[in-house]
Tab-separated table of C-alpha atoms in Angstrom:
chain	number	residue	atom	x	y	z
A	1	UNK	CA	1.099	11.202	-1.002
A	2	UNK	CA	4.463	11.155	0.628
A	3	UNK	CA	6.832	14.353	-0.260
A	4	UNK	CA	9.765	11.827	-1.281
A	5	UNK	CA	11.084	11.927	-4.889
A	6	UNK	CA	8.928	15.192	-5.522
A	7	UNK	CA	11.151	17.814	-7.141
A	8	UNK	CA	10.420	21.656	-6.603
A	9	UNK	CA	12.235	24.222	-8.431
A	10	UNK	CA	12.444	27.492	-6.863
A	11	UNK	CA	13.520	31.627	-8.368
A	12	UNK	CA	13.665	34.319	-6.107
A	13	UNK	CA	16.739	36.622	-6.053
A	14	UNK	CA	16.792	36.839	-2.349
A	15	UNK	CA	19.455	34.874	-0.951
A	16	UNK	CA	18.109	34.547	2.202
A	17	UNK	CA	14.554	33.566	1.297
A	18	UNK	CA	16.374	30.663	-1.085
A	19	UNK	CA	18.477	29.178	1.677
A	20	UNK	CA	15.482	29.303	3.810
A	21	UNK	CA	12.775	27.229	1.931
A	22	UNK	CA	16.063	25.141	0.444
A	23	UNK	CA	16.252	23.759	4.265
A	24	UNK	CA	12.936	23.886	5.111
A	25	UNK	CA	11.456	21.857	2.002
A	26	UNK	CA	14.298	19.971	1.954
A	27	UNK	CA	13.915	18.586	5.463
A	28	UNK	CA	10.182	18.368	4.409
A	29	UNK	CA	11.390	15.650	2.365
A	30	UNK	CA	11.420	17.030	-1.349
A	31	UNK	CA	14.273	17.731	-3.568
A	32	UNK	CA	14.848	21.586	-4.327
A	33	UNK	CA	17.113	23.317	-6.656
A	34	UNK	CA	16.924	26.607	-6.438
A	35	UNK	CA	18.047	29.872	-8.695
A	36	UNK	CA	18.101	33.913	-8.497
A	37	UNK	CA	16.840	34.979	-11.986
A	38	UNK	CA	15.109	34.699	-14.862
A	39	UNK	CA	18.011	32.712	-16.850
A	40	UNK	CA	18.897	30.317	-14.014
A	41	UNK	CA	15.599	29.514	-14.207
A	42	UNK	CA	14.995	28.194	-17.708
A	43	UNK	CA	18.384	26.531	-17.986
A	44	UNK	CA	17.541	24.313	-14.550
A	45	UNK	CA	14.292	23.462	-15.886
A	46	UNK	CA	15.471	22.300	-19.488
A	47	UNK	CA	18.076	20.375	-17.529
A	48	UNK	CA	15.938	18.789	-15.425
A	49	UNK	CA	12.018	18.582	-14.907
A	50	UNK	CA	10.247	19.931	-11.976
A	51	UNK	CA	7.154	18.212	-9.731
A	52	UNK	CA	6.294	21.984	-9.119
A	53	UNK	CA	7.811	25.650	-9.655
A	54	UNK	CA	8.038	28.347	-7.513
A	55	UNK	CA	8.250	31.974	-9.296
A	56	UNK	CA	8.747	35.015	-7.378
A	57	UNK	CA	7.292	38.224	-9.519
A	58	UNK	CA	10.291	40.610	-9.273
A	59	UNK	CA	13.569	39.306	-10.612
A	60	UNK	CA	16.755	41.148	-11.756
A	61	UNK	CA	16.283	39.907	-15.565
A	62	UNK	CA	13.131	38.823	-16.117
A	63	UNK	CA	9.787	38.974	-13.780
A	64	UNK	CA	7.802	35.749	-12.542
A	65	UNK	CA	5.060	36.594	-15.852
A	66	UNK	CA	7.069	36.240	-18.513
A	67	UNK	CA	8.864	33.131	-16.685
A	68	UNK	CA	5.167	31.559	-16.209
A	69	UNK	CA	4.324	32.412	-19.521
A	70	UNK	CA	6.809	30.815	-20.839
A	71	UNK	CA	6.037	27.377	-19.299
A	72	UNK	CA	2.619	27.462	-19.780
A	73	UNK	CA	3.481	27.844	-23.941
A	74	UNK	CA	6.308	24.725	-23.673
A	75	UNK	CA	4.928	21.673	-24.589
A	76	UNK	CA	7.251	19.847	-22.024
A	77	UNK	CA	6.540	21.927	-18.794
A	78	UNK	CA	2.778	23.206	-19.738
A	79	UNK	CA	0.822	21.249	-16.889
A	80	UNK	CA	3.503	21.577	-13.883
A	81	UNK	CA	1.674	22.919	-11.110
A	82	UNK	CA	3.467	26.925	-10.652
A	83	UNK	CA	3.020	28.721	-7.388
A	84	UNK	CA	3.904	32.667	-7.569
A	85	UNK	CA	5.069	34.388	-4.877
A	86	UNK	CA	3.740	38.228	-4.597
A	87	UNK	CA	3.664	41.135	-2.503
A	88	UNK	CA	1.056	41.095	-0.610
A	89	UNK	CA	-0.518	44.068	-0.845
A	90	UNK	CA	-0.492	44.457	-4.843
A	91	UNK	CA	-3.714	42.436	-5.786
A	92	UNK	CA	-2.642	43.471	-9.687
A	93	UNK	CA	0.322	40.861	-9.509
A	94	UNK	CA	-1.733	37.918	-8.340
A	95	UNK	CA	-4.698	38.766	-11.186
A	96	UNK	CA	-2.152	38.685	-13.813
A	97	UNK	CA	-0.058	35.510	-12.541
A	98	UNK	CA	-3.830	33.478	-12.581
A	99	UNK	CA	-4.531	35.000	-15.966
A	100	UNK	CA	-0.801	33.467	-17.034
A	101	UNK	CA	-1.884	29.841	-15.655
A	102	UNK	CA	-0.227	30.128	-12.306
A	103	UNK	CA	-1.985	27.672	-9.874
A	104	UNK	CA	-1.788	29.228	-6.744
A	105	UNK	CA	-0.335	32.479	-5.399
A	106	UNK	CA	1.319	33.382	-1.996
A	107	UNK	CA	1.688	37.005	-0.518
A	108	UNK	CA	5.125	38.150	0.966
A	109	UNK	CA	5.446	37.657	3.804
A	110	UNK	CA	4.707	34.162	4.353
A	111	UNK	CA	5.180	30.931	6.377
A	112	UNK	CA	7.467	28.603	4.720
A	113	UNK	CA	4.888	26.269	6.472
A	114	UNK	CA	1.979	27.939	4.637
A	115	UNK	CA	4.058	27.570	1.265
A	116	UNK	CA	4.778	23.660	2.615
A	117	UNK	CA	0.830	23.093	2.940
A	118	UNK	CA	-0.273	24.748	-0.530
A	119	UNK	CA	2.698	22.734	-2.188
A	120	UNK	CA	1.569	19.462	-0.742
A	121	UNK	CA	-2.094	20.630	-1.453
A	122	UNK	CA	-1.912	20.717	-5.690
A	123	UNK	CA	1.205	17.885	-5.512
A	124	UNK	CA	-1.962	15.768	-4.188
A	125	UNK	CA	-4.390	17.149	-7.096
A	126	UNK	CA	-1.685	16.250	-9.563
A	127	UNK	CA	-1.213	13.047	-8.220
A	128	UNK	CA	-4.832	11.896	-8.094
A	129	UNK	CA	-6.090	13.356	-11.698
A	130	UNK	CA	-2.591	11.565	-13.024
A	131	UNK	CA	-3.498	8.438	-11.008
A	132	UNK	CA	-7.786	8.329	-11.830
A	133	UNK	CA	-8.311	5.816	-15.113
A	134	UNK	CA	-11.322	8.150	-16.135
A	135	UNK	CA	-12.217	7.618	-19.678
A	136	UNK	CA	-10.215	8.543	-22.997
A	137	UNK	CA	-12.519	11.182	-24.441
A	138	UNK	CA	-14.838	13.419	-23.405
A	139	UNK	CA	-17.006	15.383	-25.786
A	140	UNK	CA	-19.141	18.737	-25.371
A	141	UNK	CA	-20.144	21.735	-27.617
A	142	UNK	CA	-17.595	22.067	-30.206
A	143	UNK	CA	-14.601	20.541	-28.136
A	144	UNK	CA	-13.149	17.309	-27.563
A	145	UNK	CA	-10.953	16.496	-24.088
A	146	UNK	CA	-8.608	13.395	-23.842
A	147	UNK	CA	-8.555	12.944	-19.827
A	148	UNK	CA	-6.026	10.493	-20.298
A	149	UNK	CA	-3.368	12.890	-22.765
A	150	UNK	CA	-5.356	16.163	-21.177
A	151	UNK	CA	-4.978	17.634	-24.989
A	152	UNK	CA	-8.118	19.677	-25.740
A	153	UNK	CA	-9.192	19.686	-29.484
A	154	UNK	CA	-11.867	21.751	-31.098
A	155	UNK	CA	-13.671	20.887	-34.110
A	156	UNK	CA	-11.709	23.688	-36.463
A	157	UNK	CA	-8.689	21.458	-35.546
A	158	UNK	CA	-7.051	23.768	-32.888
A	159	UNK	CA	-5.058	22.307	-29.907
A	160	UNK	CA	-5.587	24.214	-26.795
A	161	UNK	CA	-2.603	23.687	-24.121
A	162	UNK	CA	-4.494	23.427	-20.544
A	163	UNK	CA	-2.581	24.157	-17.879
A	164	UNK	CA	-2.514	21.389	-14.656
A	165	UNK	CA	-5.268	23.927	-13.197
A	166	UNK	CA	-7.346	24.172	-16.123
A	167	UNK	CA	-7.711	20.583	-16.880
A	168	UNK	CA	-8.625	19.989	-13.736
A	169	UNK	CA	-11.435	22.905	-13.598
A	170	UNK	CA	-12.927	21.265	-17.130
A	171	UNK	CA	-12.500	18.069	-15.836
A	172	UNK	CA	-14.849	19.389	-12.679
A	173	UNK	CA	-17.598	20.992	-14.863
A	174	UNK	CA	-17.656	17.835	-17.279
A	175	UNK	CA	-18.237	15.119	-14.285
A	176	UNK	CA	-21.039	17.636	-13.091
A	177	UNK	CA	-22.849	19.170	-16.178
A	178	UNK	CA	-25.556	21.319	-15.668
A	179	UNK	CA	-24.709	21.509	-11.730
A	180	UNK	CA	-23.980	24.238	-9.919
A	181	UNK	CA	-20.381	24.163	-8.237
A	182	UNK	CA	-19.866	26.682	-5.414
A	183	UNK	CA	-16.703	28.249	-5.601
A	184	UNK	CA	-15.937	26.044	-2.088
A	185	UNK	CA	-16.374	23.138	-4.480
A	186	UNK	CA	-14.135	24.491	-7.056
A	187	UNK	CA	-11.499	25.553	-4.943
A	188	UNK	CA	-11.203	22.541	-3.135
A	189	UNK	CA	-11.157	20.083	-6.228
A	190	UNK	CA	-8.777	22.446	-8.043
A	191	UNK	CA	-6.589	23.429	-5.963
A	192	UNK	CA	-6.616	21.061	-3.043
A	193	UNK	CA	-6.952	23.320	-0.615
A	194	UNK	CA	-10.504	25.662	1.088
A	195	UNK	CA	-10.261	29.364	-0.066
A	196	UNK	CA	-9.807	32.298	2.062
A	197	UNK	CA	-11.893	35.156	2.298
A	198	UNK	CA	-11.645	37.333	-0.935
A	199	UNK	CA	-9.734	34.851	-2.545
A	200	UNK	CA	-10.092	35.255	-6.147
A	201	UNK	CA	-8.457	32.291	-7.675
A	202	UNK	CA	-11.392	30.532	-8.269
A	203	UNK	CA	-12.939	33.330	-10.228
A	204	UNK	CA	-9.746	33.954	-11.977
A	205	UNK	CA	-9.636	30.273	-13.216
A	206	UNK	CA	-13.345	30.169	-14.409
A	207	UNK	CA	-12.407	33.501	-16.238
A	208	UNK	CA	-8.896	31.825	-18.206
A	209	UNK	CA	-11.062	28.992	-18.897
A	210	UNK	CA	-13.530	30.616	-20.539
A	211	UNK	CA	-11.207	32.433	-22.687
A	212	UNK	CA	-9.490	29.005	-23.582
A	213	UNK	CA	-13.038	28.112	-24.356
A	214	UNK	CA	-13.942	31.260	-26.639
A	215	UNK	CA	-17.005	31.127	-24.125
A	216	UNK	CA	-16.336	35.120	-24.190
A	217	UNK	CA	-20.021	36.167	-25.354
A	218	UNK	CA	-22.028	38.489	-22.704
A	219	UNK	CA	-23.013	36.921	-20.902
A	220	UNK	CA	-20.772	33.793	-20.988
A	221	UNK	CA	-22.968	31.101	-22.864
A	222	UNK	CA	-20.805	28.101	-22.446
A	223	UNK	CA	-19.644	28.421	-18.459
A	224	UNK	CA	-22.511	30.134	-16.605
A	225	UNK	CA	-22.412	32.314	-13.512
A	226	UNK	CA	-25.201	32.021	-11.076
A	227	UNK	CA	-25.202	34.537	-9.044
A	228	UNK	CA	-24.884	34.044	-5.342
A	229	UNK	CA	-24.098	30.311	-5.674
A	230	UNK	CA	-21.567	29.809	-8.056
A	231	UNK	CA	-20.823	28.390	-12.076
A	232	UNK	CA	-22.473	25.743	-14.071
A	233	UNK	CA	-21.411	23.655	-17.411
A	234	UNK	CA	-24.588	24.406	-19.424
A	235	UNK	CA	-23.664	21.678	-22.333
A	236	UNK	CA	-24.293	18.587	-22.799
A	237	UNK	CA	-21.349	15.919	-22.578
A	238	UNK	CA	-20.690	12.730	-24.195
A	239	UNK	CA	-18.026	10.146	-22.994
A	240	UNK	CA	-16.614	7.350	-25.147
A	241	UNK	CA	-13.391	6.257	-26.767
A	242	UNK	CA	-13.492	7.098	-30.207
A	243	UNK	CA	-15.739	10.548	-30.551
């Protein structure tokens, strides 16, 4: 998947760290617009759609939550892939940005080349579930998954918005019911990329998934931990066209 034509929008209210990534990714071969807060943000992105976002947490108006919030909630921008950008040392800001739907996370100080690799990384796992023909409707417990729409329906008649990350994650479990995925597995199908050590992304996505799920009994009923070797779909699913 070439980087050509793929737009990233960028807020961070350092100046320097903008005009760096602008050249970098831009010589990369993407298009970037970037901002320095909160308002810049949302205006650019109602102007114009994004490929991918880049929040930083700490902004003069607004922080990176409320911005990533905020997409994940608008019907337009819900499934663009969002990398947050986080100080490195505060593991509270990366929990709560995965809670919020944020794909991946990066700790300041980075590379712009690590940024470059973990951009390319869910660009590619956009690009492949958008390019798969898969079939139309998928069908397990109470819930109902278009692959081809990604809109998740249950039975009572409520819509669930899945972000780009958490389509792909039920997408995952429902090729491979009753399997047990590794988090290796997981990582690398969801976000394109192997995990490093004490990365909790994977755990964090299960858990937002659940929730999405109401699989939020004690133990979880619907998504499974095994300990030691990872999560399992425990449901039976049906694929057609017109379930």
């Amino acid at each position: 998947m070439s980087a050509l034509s793929k737009s990233i929008l960028l807020v961070d209210d350092d100046l320097e760290i903008r005009e760096l990534l602008d050249q970098y990714l831009t010589r990369a071969g993407f298009h970037v617009r970037t901002v320095g807060d909160g308002a810049g943000f949302r205006q650019a992105l109602e102007n114009t759609c994004a490929d991918l976002l880049i929040l930083d947490v700490m902004l003069p108006d607004e922080d990176g939550f409320s911005l990533c919030r905020w997409v994940r909630q608008h019907p337009r921008f819900a499934q663009t892939p969002i990398i947050m950008l986080t100080a490195s040392s505060d593991e509270t800001d990366r929990v709560i940005g995965l809670e919020l739907g944020a794909d991946d996370y990066l700790g300041k100080p980075f590379s712009p080349r690590e940024l470059q690799a973990r951009i390319k990384a869910l660009l590619r796992r956009v690009h492949f579930a958008n390019g798969s023909a898969g079939n139309e409707i998928m069908a397990f417990e109470d819930w109902r998954l278009n692959t081809v729409t990604h809109r998740l329906f249950h039975t009572d008649g409520e819509e669930v918005i899945l972000s780009g990350a958490d389509f792909a994650l039920l997408k995952l479990f429902l090729d491979n019911p009753q399997q047990i995925l590794d988090r290796d597995t997981i990582g690398n199908a969801t976000r394109g990329r192997e995990l490093m050590p004490l990365d909790r992304i994977v755990d964090m996505a299960v858990s937002r998934l659940r929730q999405r799920l109401r699989d939020t009994d004690k133990p979880p009923r619907l998504i499974r931990t095994v300990r030691g070797s990872g999560y399992q779909l425990a449901a039976q699913v049906t694929v057609g066209h017109g379930l």
